[in-house]
Amino acid sequence: MSKKIGILTGGGDCPGLNAVIRAVVKGGIKKGWKLLGFRYGWKGLIAGEFMELDDQTVSGIVHRGGTILGTSRTNPYKNPGDAEKVKNTIKKEGIDVIAAIGGEDTLGAAAKLSKEGIRIVGAPKTIDNDLSCTDFTFGFDTAVNIAMECIDRLHTTAESHNRVMVVEIMGRHAGWITTYAGLAGGADVVLIPEQPISLNHVCEVIQRRHEKGKLFSIVAVAEGAKFEGKDMVLEGKLDQFGHVRLGGLGQLLGEMIEKKTGYETRVTVLGHIQRGGSPTAFDRVLGTRFGIGMIKLIEEGKFGCMVSLQGNEIVPARLEEASGKLKLVPQEFIELCEYFE
Ligand code: F6P
């Protein structure tokens, strides 16, 4: 039976989004379905702003970063009446199923709409890899590879100048990118939100290296990490969706290390470089599998579910469960990093 599918991408952009969109569109066309792309996440459904998606629109985008649909952090449950507007657009445009591609916030809204009777399927997106019920989200591998390459580059300059290099990496609540990039790049200290930072310990590691003749060190720190007994370091501003903006931890930590050890310390904040540009082969393939996986969920009537990667299988997971709890870095990885201090 012919169907009309509405696709949206919400939250922070992420390499691999276009691979998912392309797969849903190409897969849907094969089934004889009609595909609409809503602009800027839930905002497009609230405002009724969309574009028709066909073979042409999604041709040549698998390698492109960002999202051809645009994205925003709009949540239809934030402002009264917006969820109703979403439902009205779905009704007015005769949409059978919404395919929501997003992280915790976007999929959390999808879970609520699903409970209220809207047919929705999802795909887990975030460079942070902190969504539950999936081994990996797409975008994470690309961000890790970018951060790893930056650590490699910092390594050679750190060594040439006998400097401590602090590199601040994205990761608000979970330190997945910092952990993987730190391990792959050979960082000497890895600091993540899951484990409070002890300045004494960090400085001891650096001093021990100096005593052994290693006159440089790399400290990889996730932006959301906290000092023992302290809160996250904030920029003091909110974004337009009311989310607190993190910022300044790397700088603060760098100054503290320099003061305590006396070693020259420089700070690099990777920021949005980690989210931009083309996806790795892994993320292109995972995104493609997720997109076709969503087509299968729709065919099988598995609404209220997202596609997930478990082992090497694409399997359904309940949206409510996936968006209800963050997936944090387990102790095993924290201990793994400590072996290399
Ligand atoms: O959720 C992904 C993420 O990149 C986080 O790691 C980071 O804290 C946040 O988005 C940054 O958001 P924005 O793009 O709104 O500055």
PDB file of N, CA, C and O and ligand atoms in Angstrom, residues 12 73 126-128 170-172 223 239 246 272 275, ligand 1:
ATOM      1  N   GLY A  12      21.727  18.565  17.386  1.00  0.00           N
ATOM      2  CA  GLY A  12      22.982  19.000  16.753  1.00  0.00           C
ATOM      3  C   GLY A  12      23.227  18.196  15.496  1.00  0.00           C
ATOM      4  O   GLY A  12      22.895  17.009  15.448  1.00  0.00           O
ATOM      5  N   ARG A  73      17.166  22.493  17.602  1.00  0.00           N
ATOM      6  CA  ARG A  73      16.891  21.794  18.864  1.00  0.00           C
ATOM      7  C   ARG A  73      15.465  22.045  19.350  1.00  0.00           C
ATOM      8  O   ARG A  73      15.173  21.911  20.533  1.00  0.00           O
ATOM      9  N   THR A 126      23.983  10.845  17.184  1.00  0.00           N
ATOM     10  CA  THR A 126      24.717  11.823  17.984  1.00  0.00           C
ATOM     11  C   THR A 126      26.197  11.485  17.961  1.00  0.00           C
ATOM     12  O   THR A 126      26.569  10.309  18.062  1.00  0.00           O
ATOM     13  N   ILE A 127      27.019  12.516  17.825  1.00  0.00           N
ATOM     14  CA  ILE A 127      28.463  12.256  17.888  1.00  0.00           C
ATOM     15  C   ILE A 127      28.830  11.784  19.288  1.00  0.00           C
ATOM     16  O   ILE A 127      29.840  11.134  19.471  1.00  0.00           O
ATOM     17  N   ASP A 128      27.992  12.108  20.293  1.00  0.00           N
ATOM     18  CA  ASP A 128      28.325  11.793  21.687  1.00  0.00           C
ATOM     19  C   ASP A 128      28.213  10.302  22.026  1.00  0.00           C
ATOM     20  O   ASP A 128      28.738   9.868  23.049  1.00  0.00           O
ATOM     21  N   MET A 170      34.349  17.408  22.610  1.00  0.00           N
ATOM     22  CA  MET A 170      32.911  17.457  22.903  1.00  0.00           C
ATOM     23  C   MET A 170      32.463  16.246  23.729  1.00  0.00           C
ATOM     24  O   MET A 170      33.082  15.180  23.663  1.00  0.00           O
ATOM     25  N   GLY A 171      31.367  16.419  24.400  1.00  0.00           N
ATOM     26  CA  GLY A 171      30.823  15.358  25.273  1.00  0.00           C
ATOM     27  C   GLY A 171      30.302  16.021  26.521  1.00  0.00           C
ATOM     28  O   GLY A 171      31.047  16.382  27.406  1.00  0.00           O
ATOM     29  N   ARG A 172      28.996  16.237  26.510  1.00  0.00           N
ATOM     30  CA  ARG A 172      28.342  17.015  27.558  1.00  0.00           C
ATOM     31  C   ARG A 172      28.156  16.185  28.830  1.00  0.00           C
ATOM     32  O   ARG A 172      28.571  16.594  29.914  1.00  0.00           O
ATOM     33  N   GLU A 223      34.401  18.250  27.479  1.00  0.00           N
ATOM     34  CA  GLU A 223      33.889  19.571  27.891  1.00  0.00           C
ATOM     35  C   GLU A 223      32.977  19.516  29.118  1.00  0.00           C
ATOM     36  O   GLU A 223      32.874  20.471  29.864  1.00  0.00           O
ATOM     37  N   ASP A 239      21.662  28.721  24.994  1.00  0.00           N
ATOM     38  CA  ASP A 239      21.435  28.822  23.556  1.00  0.00           C
ATOM     39  C   ASP A 239      19.970  29.215  23.336  1.00  0.00           C
ATOM     40  O   ASP A 239      19.208  29.367  24.296  1.00  0.00           O
ATOM     41  N   LEU A 246      28.227  24.944  27.394  1.00  0.00           N
ATOM     42  CA  LEU A 246      29.450  24.612  28.113  1.00  0.00           C
ATOM     43  C   LEU A 246      30.588  25.405  27.505  1.00  0.00           C
ATOM     44  O   LEU A 246      30.534  25.804  26.364  1.00  0.00           O
ATOM     45  N   HIS A 272      33.247  22.601  17.154  1.00  0.00           N
ATOM     46  CA  HIS A 272      32.374  22.059  16.092  1.00  0.00           C
ATOM     47  C   HIS A 272      33.125  21.407  14.944  1.00  0.00           C
ATOM     48  O   HIS A 272      32.486  20.800  14.075  1.00  0.00           O
ATOM     49  N   ARG A 275      32.128  17.985  14.458  1.00  0.00           N
ATOM     50  CA  ARG A 275      30.811  17.633  13.894  1.00  0.00           C
ATOM     51  C   ARG A 275      30.730  17.913  12.403  1.00  0.00           C
ATOM     52  O   ARG A 275      29.782  17.478  11.745  1.00  0.00           O
TER      53      ARG A 275
HETATM   54  O1  F6P B   1      25.096  16.669  21.374  1.00  0.00           O
HETATM   55  C1  F6P B   1      26.127  16.836  20.505  1.00  0.00           C
HETATM   56  C2  F6P B   1      26.963  18.028  20.899  1.00  0.00           C
HETATM   57  O2  F6P B   1      27.942  18.166  19.896  1.00  0.00           O
HETATM   58  C3  F6P B   1      27.591  17.978  22.288  1.00  0.00           C
HETATM   59  O3  F6P B   1      28.739  17.186  22.364  1.00  0.00           O
HETATM   60  C4  F6P B   1      27.860  19.436  22.554  1.00  0.00           C
HETATM   61  O4  F6P B   1      27.900  19.731  23.933  1.00  0.00           O
HETATM   62  C5  F6P B   1      26.689  20.095  21.917  1.00  0.00           C
HETATM   63  O5  F6P B   1      26.224  19.229  20.908  1.00  0.00           O
HETATM   64  C6  F6P B   1      27.015  21.443  21.320  1.00  0.00           C
HETATM   65  O6  F6P B   1      25.864  22.006  20.859  1.00  0.00           O
HETATM   66  P1  F6P B   1      25.737  23.293  19.920  1.00  0.00           P
HETATM   67  O7  F6P B   1      26.015  22.855  18.533  1.00  0.00           O
HETATM   68  O8  F6P B   1      24.352  23.724  20.081  1.00  0.00           O
HETATM   69  O9  F6P B   1      26.763  24.261  20.396  1.00  0.00           O
END
